[in-house]
Short mmCIF file of C-alpha atoms and ligand atoms in Angstrom, two decimals:
data_model
loop_
_atom_site.label_atom_id
_atom_site.label_comp_id
_atom_site.label_asym_id
_atom_site.label_seq_id
_atom_site.Cartn_x
_atom_site.Cartn_y
_atom_site.Cartn_z
CA MET A 260 -58.91 1.49 50.14
CA ASP A 261 -59.39 4.35 48.30
CA ILE A 262 -62.31 5.07 46.13
CA ILE A 263 -65.88 4.66 48.74
CA VAL A 264 -69.41 3.65 46.82
CA LEU A 265 -72.24 5.28 49.10
CA SER A 266 -75.72 3.84 48.17
CA HIS A 267 -78.77 4.91 47.33
CA GLU A 268 -79.68 4.94 51.06
CA ALA A 269 -76.81 6.55 53.27
CA THR A 270 -77.70 9.35 54.98
CA GLU A 271 -76.35 12.65 55.54
CA GLU A 272 -75.27 10.74 59.29
CA ASP A 273 -74.34 7.80 57.30
CA ILE A 274 -71.24 9.89 54.86
CA ARG A 275 -69.99 11.79 58.49
CA HIS A 276 -69.94 9.00 60.22
CA ILE A 277 -66.97 7.80 57.63
CA ILE A 278 -65.45 10.87 56.61
CA LYS A 279 -64.89 11.60 61.24
CA ARG A 280 -62.79 7.45 61.08
CA LEU A 281 -61.65 8.93 57.34
CA GLU A 282 -60.80 11.77 59.52
CA SER A 283 -58.41 10.03 62.51
CA TRP A 284 -56.21 7.37 60.34
CA ASN A 285 -55.21 11.33 59.17
CA LEU A 286 -56.63 11.38 55.88
CA ARG A 287 -58.93 13.42 53.38
CA ILE A 288 -61.62 12.90 51.50
CA ASN A 289 -63.03 14.20 47.88
CA LEU A 290 -66.41 13.62 48.39
CA SER A 291 -68.21 13.71 44.68
CA GLN A 292 -72.60 13.63 44.57
CA GLY A 293 -73.43 12.47 41.22
CA THR A 294 -76.87 11.62 40.12
CA GLU A 295 -76.59 7.68 40.28
CA ARG A 296 -74.36 7.48 43.22
CA THR A 297 -71.68 9.28 46.18
CA ILE A 298 -68.59 8.29 45.89
CA ILE A 299 -65.99 9.27 48.72
CA GLY A 300 -62.75 9.61 47.21
CA VAL A 301 -59.95 8.49 49.69
CA ILE A 302 -57.37 11.37 50.00
CA GLY A 303 -53.73 10.50 51.22
CA ASP A 304 -51.56 7.93 51.96
CA THR A 305 -54.56 4.29 52.25
CA SER A 306 -51.76 2.13 51.99
CA LYS A 307 -51.24 2.10 55.38
CA VAL A 308 -55.55 1.95 55.90
CA THR A 309 -55.22 -2.50 57.84
CA GLU A 310 -57.86 -4.63 55.91
CA GLU A 311 -60.10 -4.60 59.38
CA GLU A 312 -60.07 -0.78 58.85
CA GLU A 313 -61.05 -1.39 55.31
CA ASP A 314 -63.22 -4.22 56.40
CA SER A 315 -65.02 -1.39 58.94
CA ILE A 316 -65.73 0.65 56.60
CA LYS A 317 -67.36 -1.75 54.43
CA ALA A 318 -69.65 -2.38 56.85
CA ALA A 319 -70.13 0.33 57.39
CA PRO A 320 -73.88 1.63 57.56
CA GLY A 321 -74.63 3.36 53.59
CA VAL A 322 -71.48 1.70 52.23
CA GLU A 323 -71.96 0.06 48.97
CA ASN A 324 -68.17 -1.48 48.34
CA VAL A 325 -65.71 -0.03 48.72
CA PHE A 326 -62.19 -0.39 46.28
CA ARG A 327 -58.74 0.41 45.66
CA ILE A 328 -56.52 1.85 43.05
CA LEU A 329 -53.85 0.45 41.47
CA LYS A 330 -53.04 3.35 39.36
CA PRO A 331 -51.01 6.16 41.36
CA TYR A 332 -52.79 8.62 40.89
CA LYS A 333 -56.89 8.35 41.77
CA LEU A 334 -58.62 11.31 41.04
CA ALA A 335 -57.77 11.67 37.99
CA SER A 336 -58.83 8.67 36.89
CA ARG A 337 -61.26 7.07 35.04
CA GLU A 338 -62.00 4.52 37.57
CA PHE A 339 -62.80 7.36 40.27
CA ARG A 340 -65.51 8.95 37.18
CA LYS A 341 -66.30 7.03 34.05
CA GLU A 342 -67.76 10.21 32.82
CA THR A 343 -65.26 12.47 31.09
CA THR A 344 -65.86 15.64 33.45
CA GLU A 345 -67.39 19.42 31.77
CA ILE A 346 -65.57 22.06 32.44
CA ASP A 347 -68.11 25.25 32.52
CA VAL A 348 -66.33 28.20 31.99
CA ARG A 349 -68.89 31.35 31.32
CA GLY A 350 -71.02 29.23 30.06
CA VAL A 351 -68.58 26.73 27.47
CA ILE A 352 -68.40 23.62 27.98
CA ILE A 353 -65.04 21.65 27.80
CA GLY A 354 -65.45 17.85 27.76
CA GLY A 355 -68.60 18.57 26.44
CA LYS A 356 -70.03 17.24 22.59
CA LYS A 357 -68.20 20.93 20.85
CA VAL A 358 -65.15 21.42 20.46
CA PRO A 359 -63.81 24.56 21.41
CA VAL A 360 -60.96 26.52 20.39
CA MET A 361 -58.68 28.36 21.91
CA ALA A 362 -56.66 31.06 19.75
CA GLY A 363 -54.28 33.89 20.12
CA PRO A 364 -51.09 35.92 20.54
CA CYS A 365 -48.67 33.33 21.89
CA ALA A 366 -47.70 36.77 24.20
CA VAL A 367 -49.90 39.93 25.00
CA GLU A 368 -47.49 42.76 23.68
CA ASN A 369 -49.46 45.49 23.11
CA MET A 370 -53.92 46.08 23.78
CA THR A 371 -54.16 47.25 19.48
CA VAL A 372 -52.42 44.29 18.32
CA LEU A 373 -54.55 42.24 20.80
CA ALA A 374 -57.97 43.85 20.13
CA SER A 375 -57.42 43.05 16.52
CA ILE A 376 -56.47 39.41 16.85
CA ALA A 377 -59.33 38.96 19.39
CA ASP A 378 -61.52 40.20 16.88
CA LYS A 379 -60.67 37.87 13.98
CA VAL A 380 -60.37 34.94 16.35
CA LYS A 381 -63.84 35.26 17.71
CA ALA A 382 -65.29 35.54 13.99
CA ALA A 383 -63.23 32.79 12.47
CA GLY A 384 -65.51 30.91 15.98
CA ALA A 385 -62.78 31.15 18.33
CA SER A 386 -65.00 30.05 21.64
CA PHE A 387 -61.56 31.64 24.21
CA LEU A 388 -58.79 34.41 23.43
CA ARG A 389 -55.49 32.88 25.07
CA GLY A 390 -51.88 35.05 25.97
CA GLY A 391 -49.76 35.24 27.99
CA ALA A 392 -48.69 37.95 29.48
CA TYR A 393 -45.59 36.43 32.29
CA LYS A 394 -44.20 34.47 29.34
CA PRO A 395 -41.59 31.90 30.20
CA ARG A 396 -38.60 32.14 28.22
CA THR A 397 -35.70 30.11 27.05
CA SER A 398 -33.63 33.15 27.82
CA PRO A 399 -33.57 36.29 30.59
CA TYR A 400 -32.92 38.75 27.51
CA SER A 401 -36.20 37.28 25.68
CA PHE A 402 -39.18 39.79 26.07
CA GLN A 403 -40.88 37.92 29.40
CA GLY A 404 -44.60 40.19 28.27
CA LEU A 405 -46.19 42.30 29.55
CA GLY A 406 -47.55 41.13 33.36
CA GLU A 407 -50.33 42.98 35.09
CA GLU A 408 -50.52 45.25 31.98
CA GLY A 409 -51.09 42.44 29.94
CA LEU A 410 -54.16 40.14 31.95
CA LYS A 411 -55.47 43.59 32.46
CA HIS A 412 -55.29 43.88 27.76
CA LEU A 413 -57.16 40.33 27.63
CA ALA A 414 -59.57 41.36 30.49
CA GLN A 415 -60.00 44.41 27.99
CA ALA A 416 -60.95 42.15 24.87
CA ARG A 417 -62.98 40.18 26.71
CA ASP A 418 -65.27 42.53 27.39
CA ARG A 419 -64.37 43.76 23.66
CA THR A 420 -65.70 40.14 22.33
CA GLY A 421 -66.62 38.24 25.15
CA LEU A 422 -64.01 34.88 25.41
CA PRO A 423 -63.56 34.50 28.73
CA ILE A 424 -59.28 33.87 28.43
CA VAL A 425 -56.67 31.75 29.21
CA THR A 426 -53.35 32.37 30.43
CA GLU A 427 -50.03 31.26 32.20
CA ILE A 428 -48.88 31.23 35.54
CA MET A 429 -44.91 31.31 36.51
CA ASP A 430 -45.00 31.85 39.56
CA PRO A 431 -47.58 30.93 43.15
CA ARG A 432 -46.25 34.80 43.79
CA ASP A 433 -48.93 35.96 41.37
CA LEU A 434 -51.67 33.94 41.81
CA GLU A 435 -54.53 36.81 42.99
CA VAL A 436 -53.25 38.97 40.50
CA ILE A 437 -53.84 36.53 37.53
CA SER A 438 -56.68 34.55 39.57
CA GLU A 439 -58.83 38.86 39.02
CA TYR A 440 -58.19 38.16 34.81
CA ALA A 441 -57.81 34.95 34.37
CA ASP A 442 -61.14 32.24 33.38
CA ILE A 443 -57.97 29.85 33.01
CA ILE A 444 -55.09 29.67 34.46
CA GLN A 445 -52.18 27.58 32.52
CA ILE A 446 -49.46 25.96 33.94
CA GLY A 447 -46.87 26.01 30.85
CA ALA A 448 -44.33 22.68 29.76
CA ARG A 449 -41.83 23.89 31.59
CA ASN A 450 -44.00 24.51 34.66
CA MET A 451 -45.77 20.58 34.80
CA GLN A 452 -43.44 19.31 37.15
CA ASN A 453 -42.97 22.80 39.81
CA PHE A 454 -45.06 20.95 42.63
CA ARG A 455 -45.14 24.34 44.72
CA LEU A 456 -46.82 25.62 41.67
CA LEU A 457 -49.61 22.64 41.03
CA LEU A 458 -50.70 22.48 44.95
CA GLU A 459 -51.78 26.22 44.98
CA VAL A 460 -53.86 26.68 42.32
CA GLY A 461 -54.88 23.76 43.75
CA THR A 462 -57.17 25.78 46.06
CA SER A 463 -58.27 28.35 43.23
CA ASP A 464 -61.67 28.03 42.28
CA LYS A 465 -60.39 28.69 38.62
CA PRO A 466 -60.38 25.85 35.94
CA VAL A 467 -56.61 24.96 35.07
CA LEU A 468 -55.21 24.14 32.37
CA LEU A 469 -52.09 21.96 32.26
CA LYS A 470 -49.46 21.60 29.34
CA ARG A 471 -47.16 17.67 29.46
CA GLY A 472 -44.04 18.34 30.18
CA LEU A 473 -41.66 18.71 27.29
CA SER A 474 -40.43 15.53 29.00
CA SER A 475 -42.84 13.18 30.78
CA THR A 476 -44.60 10.58 30.50
CA ILE A 477 -48.47 11.05 31.12
CA LYS A 478 -47.69 9.03 34.26
CA GLU A 479 -46.38 11.59 35.94
CA TRP A 480 -48.63 14.32 33.28
CA LEU A 481 -51.46 12.64 35.08
CA MET A 482 -49.55 13.08 38.95
CA SER A 483 -49.41 16.80 38.24
CA ALA A 484 -53.54 16.73 37.41
CA GLU A 485 -53.46 14.29 41.24
CA TYR A 486 -51.24 17.43 42.40
CA ILE A 487 -53.20 20.79 41.80
CA MET A 488 -57.12 17.93 42.47
CA SER A 489 -55.51 16.74 45.63
CA ARG A 490 -55.85 20.32 47.59
CA GLY A 491 -60.14 20.54 46.23
CA ASN A 492 -59.36 22.03 42.14
CA GLN A 493 -61.86 19.54 40.53
CA ASN A 494 -61.93 21.54 37.30
CA VAL A 495 -58.22 20.52 35.55
CA MET A 496 -57.54 19.33 32.11
CA LEU A 497 -54.48 18.63 30.31
CA CYS A 498 -52.86 20.54 27.12
CA GLU A 499 -50.38 17.72 24.82
CA ARG A 500 -48.78 20.02 22.74
CA GLY A 501 -45.38 18.15 21.97
CA ILE A 502 -42.75 16.40 23.49
CA ARG A 503 -38.99 16.22 22.98
CA THR A 504 -37.41 13.12 20.68
CA PHE A 505 -34.47 12.76 18.65
CA GLU A 506 -36.51 14.59 15.33
CA THR A 507 -36.03 18.50 14.77
CA ALA A 508 -37.77 18.80 11.53
CA THR A 509 -40.45 20.13 14.27
CA ARG A 510 -39.89 21.49 16.96
CA ASN A 511 -41.02 18.89 19.43
CA THR A 512 -43.16 15.77 18.63
CA LEU A 513 -46.73 16.02 18.63
CA ASP A 514 -47.77 12.90 21.63
CA LEU A 515 -51.60 12.19 19.42
CA SER A 516 -51.40 8.81 20.61
CA ALA A 517 -51.35 10.36 24.03
CA VAL A 518 -55.46 11.97 23.10
CA PRO A 519 -56.76 8.15 22.82
CA VAL A 520 -54.55 6.38 26.60
CA LEU A 521 -55.75 9.69 28.58
CA LYS A 522 -58.70 8.78 27.09
CA GLN A 523 -58.57 4.79 28.12
CA LEU A 524 -56.87 6.39 32.01
CA THR A 525 -58.74 9.39 32.75
CA HIS A 526 -61.66 12.08 32.80
CA LEU A 527 -60.66 14.84 32.63
CA PRO A 528 -60.96 17.08 29.37
CA VAL A 529 -58.11 16.78 26.68
CA VAL A 530 -56.27 19.55 24.87
CA VAL A 531 -54.18 19.80 22.15
CA ASP A 532 -52.12 22.57 21.10
CA PRO A 533 -50.37 21.59 17.89
CA SER A 534 -48.67 25.00 17.61
CA HIS A 535 -46.21 24.56 20.45
CA GLY A 536 -46.43 20.50 18.06
CA VAL A 537 -44.84 21.44 15.47
CA GLY A 538 -43.44 25.18 15.55
CA LYS A 539 -44.01 25.60 11.89
CA ARG A 540 -47.04 27.73 10.98
CA ASP A 541 -48.38 25.31 7.99
CA LEU A 542 -47.95 22.20 9.98
CA VAL A 543 -50.52 23.16 12.49
CA ALA A 544 -54.02 22.26 10.93
CA PRO A 545 -53.26 19.29 9.88
CA MET A 546 -52.19 18.85 13.60
CA ALA A 547 -55.32 20.19 14.50
CA LYS A 548 -57.15 18.17 12.23
CA ALA A 549 -55.86 14.62 13.42
CA ALA A 550 -56.48 16.12 17.22
CA ILE A 551 -60.01 16.21 16.77
CA ALA A 552 -59.77 12.73 14.91
CA ALA A 553 -57.78 11.06 17.87
CA GLY A 554 -59.88 12.42 20.35
CA ALA A 555 -59.79 15.44 22.05
CA ASP A 556 -61.60 17.92 23.63
CA ALA A 557 -59.99 21.39 22.78
CA LEU A 558 -58.05 22.62 21.05
CA MET A 559 -55.08 25.73 21.33
CA ILE A 560 -53.89 27.19 18.71
CA GLU A 561 -51.57 30.12 18.23
CA VAL A 562 -52.57 32.77 16.51
CA HIS A 563 -50.98 36.77 14.86
CA THR A 564 -52.32 40.06 12.80
CA ASN A 565 -48.46 39.87 11.66
CA PRO A 566 -46.44 36.75 12.17
CA GLU A 567 -43.33 38.04 11.27
CA GLU A 568 -42.76 40.31 13.93
CA ALA A 569 -44.12 39.26 16.78
CA MET A 570 -42.11 38.71 19.72
CA SER A 571 -42.74 35.66 20.76
CA ASP A 572 -43.41 31.86 18.72
CA GLY A 573 -44.13 34.30 15.20
CA ASP A 574 -43.20 30.63 13.35
CA GLN A 575 -45.63 29.27 14.25
CA SER A 576 -48.10 31.77 14.88
CA LEU A 577 -50.88 30.84 11.44
CA LYS A 578 -52.90 34.33 10.25
CA PRO A 579 -56.16 35.47 10.64
CA GLU A 580 -57.11 34.06 7.62
CA GLN A 581 -55.12 31.44 7.83
CA PHE A 582 -56.83 30.79 10.86
CA GLU A 583 -60.05 30.96 9.75
CA LYS A 584 -58.85 28.46 7.01
CA MET A 585 -58.53 25.92 9.33
CA MET A 586 -61.82 26.42 11.45
CA ARG A 587 -63.43 25.57 8.21
CA GLU A 588 -61.86 22.40 7.41
CA LEU A 589 -61.65 21.16 10.69
CA ARG A 590 -65.74 21.18 11.12
CA PRO A 591 -65.99 18.24 9.03
CA VAL A 592 -63.49 16.63 10.79
CA ALA A 593 -65.90 17.47 13.80
CA GLU A 594 -69.03 15.50 12.04
CA ALA A 595 -66.93 13.23 10.84
CA VAL A 596 -66.35 11.52 14.92
CA GLY A 597 -69.43 12.56 16.43
CA ARG A 598 -68.24 16.40 17.26
CA GLU A 599 -69.09 19.71 16.79
CA LEU A 600 -67.37 22.75 16.05
C1 PEP B 964 -47.50 28.70 24.97
O1 PEP B 964 -48.49 28.27 25.81
O2 PEP B 964 -47.49 30.17 24.62
C2 PEP B 964 -46.12 28.83 25.95
C3 PEP B 964 -45.42 28.85 26.92
O3 PEP B 964 -46.83 26.15 25.98
P1 PEP B 964 -45.94 26.48 26.84
O4 PEP B 964 -45.37 25.87 28.32
O5 PEP B 964 -46.80 24.00 26.33
O6 PEP B 964 -44.36 25.98 25.81
MN1 MN B 965 -45.95 30.51 22.10
#
């Protein structure tokens, strides 16, 4: 028993009664009150609920139906919620008809460069500014990000352009400071299975962009989303950013088949990051087009005014004029599949 569908006639009292019984079995609940119907998602080890107990819930006043979900993730599953979740970030919707684009440098380097990138991506039609202040670098000797100073620069760029900001968290100890500035908190590929970090952002009220792990299956990825959601935060979006394969022509292999697969399995919005997926500037625009055609709800694109001198991921960063051209070319693609840019 994982989902309890309540009838239209269910009263507050009926709901309280069901919740009390579930809690007495050490289960927690997630109440989803939609316009059509109210659903109780049961969280915890439901395998221990006996058939008799399940029948008693089925027979309780106000209950229309009880379902078991065979998938290991529940809150993230399409069974739990039929409609794609729309996440509203300062008025920009992710998961709706419009496909917002999150653009900006890999890392926040300094205010001057960030301001100039922010102005340019905004002018080209981006809806979010991205930029890392805490960078997960392969080498401990590489630039690690500006930390809080970088967050302050991002907030200043937001004031200047109105673009909400997306930035990465690497350590649960930084949640408080990052929450002061960020509009969307990014969990990077390397931390997709950092379960303590997932649980921590699960307590936050900020939307979370969860990137796919370098070698993670779609199921593992959805389980990670479930970790976040199980703590209460339902505003999770999944970001495909390429996986490790034997192919060396590209930095990773952008798994665009994950997009329609996720559309079947989950109600969470799907973001595609072709920049990290391919690792090469020239390949970003074609894959961005393909991502929209495949059904992506948003894109994440790295842009830098001077990629040759970028402190990270210069090879895959578009120059502002390339970004502007890509945005122009994406519009008819979006329209062709019933979306808008
Ligand atoms: C990034 O967005 O700059 C980044 C580090 O991404 P990923 O975690 O996908 O490698
Ligand atoms: Mn990067």
